[in-house]
GROMACS .gro file of C-alpha atoms in nm:
model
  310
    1UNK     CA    1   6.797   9.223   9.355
    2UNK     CA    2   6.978   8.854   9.453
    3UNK     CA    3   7.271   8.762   9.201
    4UNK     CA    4   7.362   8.427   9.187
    5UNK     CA    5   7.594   8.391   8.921
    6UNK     CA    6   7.911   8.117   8.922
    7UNK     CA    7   8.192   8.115   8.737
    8UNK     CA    8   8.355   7.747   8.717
    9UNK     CA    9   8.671   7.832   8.558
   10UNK     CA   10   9.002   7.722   8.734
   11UNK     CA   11   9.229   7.971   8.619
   12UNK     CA   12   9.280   8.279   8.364
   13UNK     CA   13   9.482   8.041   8.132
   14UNK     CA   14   9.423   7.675   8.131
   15UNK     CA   15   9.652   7.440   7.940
   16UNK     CA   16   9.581   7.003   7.944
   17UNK     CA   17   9.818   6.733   7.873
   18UNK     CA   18   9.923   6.642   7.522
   19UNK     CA   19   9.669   6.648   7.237
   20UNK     CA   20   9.485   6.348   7.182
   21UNK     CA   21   9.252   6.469   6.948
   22UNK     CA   22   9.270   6.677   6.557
   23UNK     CA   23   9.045   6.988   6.653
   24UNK     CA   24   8.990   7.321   6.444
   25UNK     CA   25   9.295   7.564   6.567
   26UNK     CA   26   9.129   7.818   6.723
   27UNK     CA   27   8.788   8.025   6.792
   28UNK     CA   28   8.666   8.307   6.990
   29UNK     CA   29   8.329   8.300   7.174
   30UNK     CA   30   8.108   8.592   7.302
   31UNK     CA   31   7.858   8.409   7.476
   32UNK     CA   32   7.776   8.132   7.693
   33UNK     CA   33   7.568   7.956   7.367
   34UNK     CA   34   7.865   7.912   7.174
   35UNK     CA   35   8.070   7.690   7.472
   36UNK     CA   36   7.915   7.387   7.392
   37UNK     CA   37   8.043   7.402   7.007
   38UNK     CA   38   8.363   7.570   7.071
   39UNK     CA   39   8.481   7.269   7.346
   40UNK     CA   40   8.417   7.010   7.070
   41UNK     CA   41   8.570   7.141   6.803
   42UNK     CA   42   8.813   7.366   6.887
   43UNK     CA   43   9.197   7.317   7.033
   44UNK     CA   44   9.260   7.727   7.133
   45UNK     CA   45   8.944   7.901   7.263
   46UNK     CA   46   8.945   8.277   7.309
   47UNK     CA   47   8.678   8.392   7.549
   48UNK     CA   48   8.642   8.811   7.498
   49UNK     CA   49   8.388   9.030   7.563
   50UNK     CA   50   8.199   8.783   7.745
   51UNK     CA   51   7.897   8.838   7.997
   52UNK     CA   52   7.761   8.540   8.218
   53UNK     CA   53   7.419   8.615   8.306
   54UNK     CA   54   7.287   8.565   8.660
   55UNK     CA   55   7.169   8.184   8.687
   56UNK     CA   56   7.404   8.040   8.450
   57UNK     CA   57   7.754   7.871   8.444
   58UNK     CA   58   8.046   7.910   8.211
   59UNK     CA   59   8.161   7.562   8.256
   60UNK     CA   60   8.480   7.433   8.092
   61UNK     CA   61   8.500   7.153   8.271
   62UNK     CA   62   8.477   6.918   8.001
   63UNK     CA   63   8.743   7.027   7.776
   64UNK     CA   64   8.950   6.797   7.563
   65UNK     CA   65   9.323   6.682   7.673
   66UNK     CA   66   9.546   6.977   7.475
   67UNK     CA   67   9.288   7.246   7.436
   68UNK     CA   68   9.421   7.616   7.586
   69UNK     CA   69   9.179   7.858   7.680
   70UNK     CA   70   9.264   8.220   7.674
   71UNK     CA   71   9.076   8.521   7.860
   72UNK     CA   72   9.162   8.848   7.620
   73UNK     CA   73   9.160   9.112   7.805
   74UNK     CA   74   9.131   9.224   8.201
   75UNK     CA   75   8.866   8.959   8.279
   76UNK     CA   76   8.667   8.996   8.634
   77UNK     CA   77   8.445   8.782   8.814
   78UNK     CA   78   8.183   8.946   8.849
   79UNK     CA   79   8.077   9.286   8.744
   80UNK     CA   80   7.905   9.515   9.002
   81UNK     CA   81   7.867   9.817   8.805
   82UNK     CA   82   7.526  10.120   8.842
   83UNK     CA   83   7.355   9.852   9.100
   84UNK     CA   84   7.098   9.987   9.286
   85UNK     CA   85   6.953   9.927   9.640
   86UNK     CA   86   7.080   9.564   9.546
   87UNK     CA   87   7.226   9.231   9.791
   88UNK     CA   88   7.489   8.965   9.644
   89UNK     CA   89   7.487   8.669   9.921
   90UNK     CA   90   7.626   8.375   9.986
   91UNK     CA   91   7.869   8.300   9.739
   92UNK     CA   92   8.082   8.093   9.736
   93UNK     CA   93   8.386   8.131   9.453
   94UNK     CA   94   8.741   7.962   9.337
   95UNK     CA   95   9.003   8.058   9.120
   96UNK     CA   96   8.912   8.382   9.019
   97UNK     CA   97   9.076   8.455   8.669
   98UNK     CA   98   9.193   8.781   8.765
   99UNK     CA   99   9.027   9.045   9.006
  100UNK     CA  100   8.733   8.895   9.171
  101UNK     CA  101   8.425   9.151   9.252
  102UNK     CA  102   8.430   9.518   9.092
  103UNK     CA  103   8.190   9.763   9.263
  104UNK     CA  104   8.170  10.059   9.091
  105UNK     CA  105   7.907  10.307   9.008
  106UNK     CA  106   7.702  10.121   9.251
  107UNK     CA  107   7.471  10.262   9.550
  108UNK     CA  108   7.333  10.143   9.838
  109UNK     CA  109   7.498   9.784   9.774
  110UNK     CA  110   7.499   9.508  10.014
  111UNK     CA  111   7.703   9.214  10.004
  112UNK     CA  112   7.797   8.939  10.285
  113UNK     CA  113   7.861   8.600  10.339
  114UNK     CA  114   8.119   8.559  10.022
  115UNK     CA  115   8.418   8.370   9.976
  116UNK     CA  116   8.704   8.373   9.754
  117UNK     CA  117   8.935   8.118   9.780
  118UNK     CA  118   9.215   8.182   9.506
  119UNK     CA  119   9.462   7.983   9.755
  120UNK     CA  120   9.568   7.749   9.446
  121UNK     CA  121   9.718   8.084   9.313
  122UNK     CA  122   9.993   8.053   9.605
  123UNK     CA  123  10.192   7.782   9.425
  124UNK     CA  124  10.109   7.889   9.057
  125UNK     CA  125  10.168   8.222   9.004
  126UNK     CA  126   9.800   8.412   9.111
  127UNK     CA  127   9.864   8.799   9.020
  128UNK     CA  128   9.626   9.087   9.038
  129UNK     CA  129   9.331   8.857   9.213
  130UNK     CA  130   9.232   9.190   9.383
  131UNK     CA  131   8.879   9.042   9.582
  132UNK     CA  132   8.676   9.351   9.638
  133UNK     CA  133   8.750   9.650   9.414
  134UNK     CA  134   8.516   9.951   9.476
  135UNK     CA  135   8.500  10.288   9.302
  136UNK     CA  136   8.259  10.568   9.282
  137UNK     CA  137   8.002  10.436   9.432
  138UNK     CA  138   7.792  10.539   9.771
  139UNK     CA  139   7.670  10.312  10.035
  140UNK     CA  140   7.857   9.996   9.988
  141UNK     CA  141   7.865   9.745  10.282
  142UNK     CA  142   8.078   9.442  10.233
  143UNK     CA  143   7.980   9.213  10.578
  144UNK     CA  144   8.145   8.870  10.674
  145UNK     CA  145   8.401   8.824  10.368
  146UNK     CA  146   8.661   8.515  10.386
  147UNK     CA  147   8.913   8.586  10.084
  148UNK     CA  148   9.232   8.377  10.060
  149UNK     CA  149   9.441   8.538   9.754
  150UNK     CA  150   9.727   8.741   9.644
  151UNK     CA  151   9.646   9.120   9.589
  152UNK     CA  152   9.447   9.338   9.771
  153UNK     CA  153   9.127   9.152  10.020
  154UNK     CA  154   8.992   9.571   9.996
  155UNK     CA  155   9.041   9.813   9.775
  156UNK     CA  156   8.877  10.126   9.795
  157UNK     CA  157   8.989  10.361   9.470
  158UNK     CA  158   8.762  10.614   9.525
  159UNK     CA  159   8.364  10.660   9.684
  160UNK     CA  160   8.129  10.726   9.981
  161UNK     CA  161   8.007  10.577  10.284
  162UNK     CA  162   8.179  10.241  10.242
  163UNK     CA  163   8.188   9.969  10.506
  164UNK     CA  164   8.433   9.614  10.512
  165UNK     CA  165   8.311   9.474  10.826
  166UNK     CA  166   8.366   9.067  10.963
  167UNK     CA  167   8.612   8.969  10.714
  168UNK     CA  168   8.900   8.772  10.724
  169UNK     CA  169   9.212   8.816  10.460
  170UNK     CA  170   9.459   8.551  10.348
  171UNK     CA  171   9.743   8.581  10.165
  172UNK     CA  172   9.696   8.866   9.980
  173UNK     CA  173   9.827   9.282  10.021
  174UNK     CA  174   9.645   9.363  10.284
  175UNK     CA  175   9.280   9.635  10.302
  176UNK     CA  176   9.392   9.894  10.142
  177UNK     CA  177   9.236  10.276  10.037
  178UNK     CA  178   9.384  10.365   9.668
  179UNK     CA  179   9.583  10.391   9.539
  180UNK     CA  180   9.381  10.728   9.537
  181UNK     CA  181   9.481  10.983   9.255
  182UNK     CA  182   9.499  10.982   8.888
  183UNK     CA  183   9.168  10.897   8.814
  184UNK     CA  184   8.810  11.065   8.729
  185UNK     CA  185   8.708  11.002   9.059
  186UNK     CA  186   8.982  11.064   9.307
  187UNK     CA  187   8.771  11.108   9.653
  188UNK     CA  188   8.759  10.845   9.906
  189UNK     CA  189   8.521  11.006  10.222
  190UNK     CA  190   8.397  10.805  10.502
  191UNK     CA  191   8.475  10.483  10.504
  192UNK     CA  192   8.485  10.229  10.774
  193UNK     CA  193   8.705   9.872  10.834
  194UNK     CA  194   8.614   9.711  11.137
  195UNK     CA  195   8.651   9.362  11.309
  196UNK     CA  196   8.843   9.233  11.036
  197UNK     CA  197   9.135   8.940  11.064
  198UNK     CA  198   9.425   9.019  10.853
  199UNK     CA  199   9.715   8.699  10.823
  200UNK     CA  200   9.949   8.597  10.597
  201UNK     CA  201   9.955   8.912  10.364
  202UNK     CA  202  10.233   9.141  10.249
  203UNK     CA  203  10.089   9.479  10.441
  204UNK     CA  204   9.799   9.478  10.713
  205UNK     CA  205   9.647   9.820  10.674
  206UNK     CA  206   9.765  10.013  10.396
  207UNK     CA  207   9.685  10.395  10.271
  208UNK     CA  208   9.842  10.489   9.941
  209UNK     CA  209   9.790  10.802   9.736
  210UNK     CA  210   9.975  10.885   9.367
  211UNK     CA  211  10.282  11.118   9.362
  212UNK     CA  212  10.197  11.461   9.228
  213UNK     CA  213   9.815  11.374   9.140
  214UNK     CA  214   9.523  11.541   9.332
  215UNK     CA  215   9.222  11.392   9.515
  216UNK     CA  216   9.163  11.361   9.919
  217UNK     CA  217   9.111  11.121  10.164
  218UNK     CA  218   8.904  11.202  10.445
  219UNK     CA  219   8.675  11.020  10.754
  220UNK     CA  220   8.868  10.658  10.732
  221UNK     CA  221   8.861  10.427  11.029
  222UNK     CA  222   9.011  10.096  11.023
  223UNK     CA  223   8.897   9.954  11.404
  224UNK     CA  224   8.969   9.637  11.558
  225UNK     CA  225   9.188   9.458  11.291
  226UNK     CA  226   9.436   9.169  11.372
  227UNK     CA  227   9.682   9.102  11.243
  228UNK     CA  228   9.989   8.780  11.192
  229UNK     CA  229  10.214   8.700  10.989
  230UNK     CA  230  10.237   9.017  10.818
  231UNK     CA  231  10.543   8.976  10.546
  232UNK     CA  232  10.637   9.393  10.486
  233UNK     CA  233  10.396   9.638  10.696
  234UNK     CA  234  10.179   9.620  10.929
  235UNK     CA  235  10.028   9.978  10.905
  236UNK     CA  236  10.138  10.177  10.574
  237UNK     CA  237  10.057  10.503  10.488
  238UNK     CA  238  10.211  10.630  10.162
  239UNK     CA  239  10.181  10.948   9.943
  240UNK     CA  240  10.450  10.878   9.710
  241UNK     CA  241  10.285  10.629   9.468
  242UNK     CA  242  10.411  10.652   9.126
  243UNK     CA  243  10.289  10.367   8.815
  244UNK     CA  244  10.236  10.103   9.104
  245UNK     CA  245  10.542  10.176   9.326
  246UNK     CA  246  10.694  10.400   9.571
  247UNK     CA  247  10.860  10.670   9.482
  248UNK     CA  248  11.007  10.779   9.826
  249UNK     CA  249  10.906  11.099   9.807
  250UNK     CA  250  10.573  11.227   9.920
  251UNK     CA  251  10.364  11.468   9.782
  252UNK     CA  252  10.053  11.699   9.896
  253UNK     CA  253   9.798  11.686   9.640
  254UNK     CA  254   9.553  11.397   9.763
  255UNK     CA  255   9.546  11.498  10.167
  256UNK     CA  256   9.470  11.201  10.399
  257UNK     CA  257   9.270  11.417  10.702
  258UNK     CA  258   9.023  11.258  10.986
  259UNK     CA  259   9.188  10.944  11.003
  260UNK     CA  260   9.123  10.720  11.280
  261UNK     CA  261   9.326  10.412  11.332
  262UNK     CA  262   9.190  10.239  11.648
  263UNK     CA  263   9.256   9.895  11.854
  264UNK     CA  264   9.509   9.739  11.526
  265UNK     CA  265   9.695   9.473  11.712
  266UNK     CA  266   9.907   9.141  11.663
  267UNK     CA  267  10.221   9.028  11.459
  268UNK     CA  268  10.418   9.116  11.194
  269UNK     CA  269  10.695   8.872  11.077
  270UNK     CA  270  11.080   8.909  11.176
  271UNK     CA  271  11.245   9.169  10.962
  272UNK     CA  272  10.888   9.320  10.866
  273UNK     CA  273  10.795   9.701  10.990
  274UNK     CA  274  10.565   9.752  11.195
  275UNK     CA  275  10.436  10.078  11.111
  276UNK     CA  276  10.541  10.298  10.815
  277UNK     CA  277  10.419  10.667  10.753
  278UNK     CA  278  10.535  10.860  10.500
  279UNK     CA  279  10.313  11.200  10.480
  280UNK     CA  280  10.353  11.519  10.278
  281UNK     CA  281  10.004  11.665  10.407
  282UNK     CA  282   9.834  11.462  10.653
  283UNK     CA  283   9.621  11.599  10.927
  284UNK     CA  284   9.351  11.578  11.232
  285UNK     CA  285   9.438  11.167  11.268
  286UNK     CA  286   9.308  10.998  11.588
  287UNK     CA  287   9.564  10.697  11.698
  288UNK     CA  288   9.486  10.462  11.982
  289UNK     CA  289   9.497  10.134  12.109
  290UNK     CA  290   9.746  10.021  11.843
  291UNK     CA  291   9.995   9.699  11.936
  292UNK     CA  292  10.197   9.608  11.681
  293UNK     CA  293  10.477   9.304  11.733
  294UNK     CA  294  10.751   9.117  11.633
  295UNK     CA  295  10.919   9.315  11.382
  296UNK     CA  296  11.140   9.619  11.335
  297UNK     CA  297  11.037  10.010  11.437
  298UNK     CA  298  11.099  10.208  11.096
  299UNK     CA  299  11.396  10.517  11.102
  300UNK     CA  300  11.277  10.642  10.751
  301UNK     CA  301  10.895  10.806  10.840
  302UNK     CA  302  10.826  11.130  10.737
  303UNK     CA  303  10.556  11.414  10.811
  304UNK     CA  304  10.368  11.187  11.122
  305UNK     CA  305  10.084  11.372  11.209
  306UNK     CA  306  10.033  11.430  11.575
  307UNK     CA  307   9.897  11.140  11.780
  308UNK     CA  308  10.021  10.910  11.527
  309UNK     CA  309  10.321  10.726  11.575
  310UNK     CA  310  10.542  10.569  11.393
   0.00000   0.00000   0.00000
């Protein structure tokens, strides 16, 4: 299956100039029919609930001068949910309202060539435009991926046999597994990062599990990734997460075993640390070829498995 589907919306809330027009105060649409209407007649449009079907365009680029539009809920760009054996190619996307591409459910997914570019989000205030979110699913493979934004390029939540290869992150947090723990699915087992540029972000690599929830993370390799211009970490590794933050205090319950973390080189910014490990149970790691530069070596690591070094 080939999904082509566009989304032509500039931003999660969209405001004009001063109204020029007297318009109906408000509606709420549920489907791409009702667009036309709703942009002629009303000032306040609520889009909810709404599905965009492969082959067509929510466009609101016609709206009058003082019309808001207003996504209810926890919108995403697209929806990758239960596909099967299925390819997403060559897209090309801007200004994703929120998170961009949620895999979940899905196996034996393929999807390359895609861009995000949510740079615009830099200077006004882009939050939670995760690109690829991925959760119980099997046999993903995400190849050749250029995502400017300001959350996570990667997130892996849980799954099987997942693969990030080619890309190149911008601006965002960093590829991250998890935060793994607190969920239905809490399992994250064999997945691979490779060849991947990294610039510009908060963290570089980044591992993060929940305080006091249960789960594992096992057969992760991030391999060849470079990094610059990393603002806080270059590698993380965290089992203290706790309602989005760090708690400081690891905990056992989700293990992080058979890591490998091979040939991760460049710059991190001044006053940035370079590596950060912070381990309650964390075992059989494989370390090598790592180069990390320009900031400052971290006094606070805890429970560094052997090989690793922090």
């Amino acid at each position: 299956m080939r999904v082509a589907s566009l989304f032509a919306v500039a931003s999660a809330y969209l405001a004009a100039a001063a109204p020029s027009v007297s318009k109906r105060d408000s509606c709420t649409i549920t489907s791409t029919s009702a667009i036309s209407a709703a942009i002629s007649s009303c000032s306040t449009i609520t889009i909810s609930t709404l599905e965009v079907p492969a082959g067509e365009t929510l466009d609101l680029t016609d709206l009058n001068d003082g019309t808001n539009v207003i996504f209810a809920g926890t919108p995403k760009f697209f929806y990758a949910h239960s596909l099967k054996q299925s390819t997403i190619t060559g897209l090309n996307v801007k200004n994703t309202p929120v998170q961009g591409f949620s895999v979940n459910s899905a196996n034996d997914l393929t999807i390359t060539d895609v861009t995000i570019d949510n740079s615009d989000g830099d200077d006004n205030g882009g939050h939670n435009t995760d690109a690829f979110d991925v959760g119980s699913s099997d046999g993903v493979t995400i190849d050749g991926a250029k995502v400017y934004n300001q959350d996570d390029c990667l997130a892996v939540n849980s799954g099987t046999n997942i693969v990030f290869k080619n890309g190149y992150c911008s601006g965002g947090h960093g590829v991250s597994i998890g935060s793994v723990g607190g969920r239905s699915d809490n399992t994250v087992d064999t997945v691979t990062i490779s060849d991947t540029t990294i610039t510009k972000s908060d963290n570089g690599v980044r591992i993060k599990t929940v305080y006091d929830a249960t789960g594992e993370v096992k057969g992760v390799t991030y391999s060849g990734i470079t990094l610059s211009e990393i603002a806080k970490y270059g590698i993380v590794i965290e089992q203290d997460y706790e309602n989005g933050s760090p708690t400081g205090t690891p905990t056992a319950g989700v293990p992080i075993t058979d890591l490998t973390i091979e040939n991760v080189t460049g710059s991190v910014s001044d006053g940035a640390v370079e590596v950060y490990i912070l381990c309650a149970s964390c075992s059989d790691w494989t370390w090598s070829g790592v180069s990390i530069t320009g900031g400052e070596v971290s006094d606070k690591c805890e429970g560094v498995p052997t090989g690793a070094s922090c």
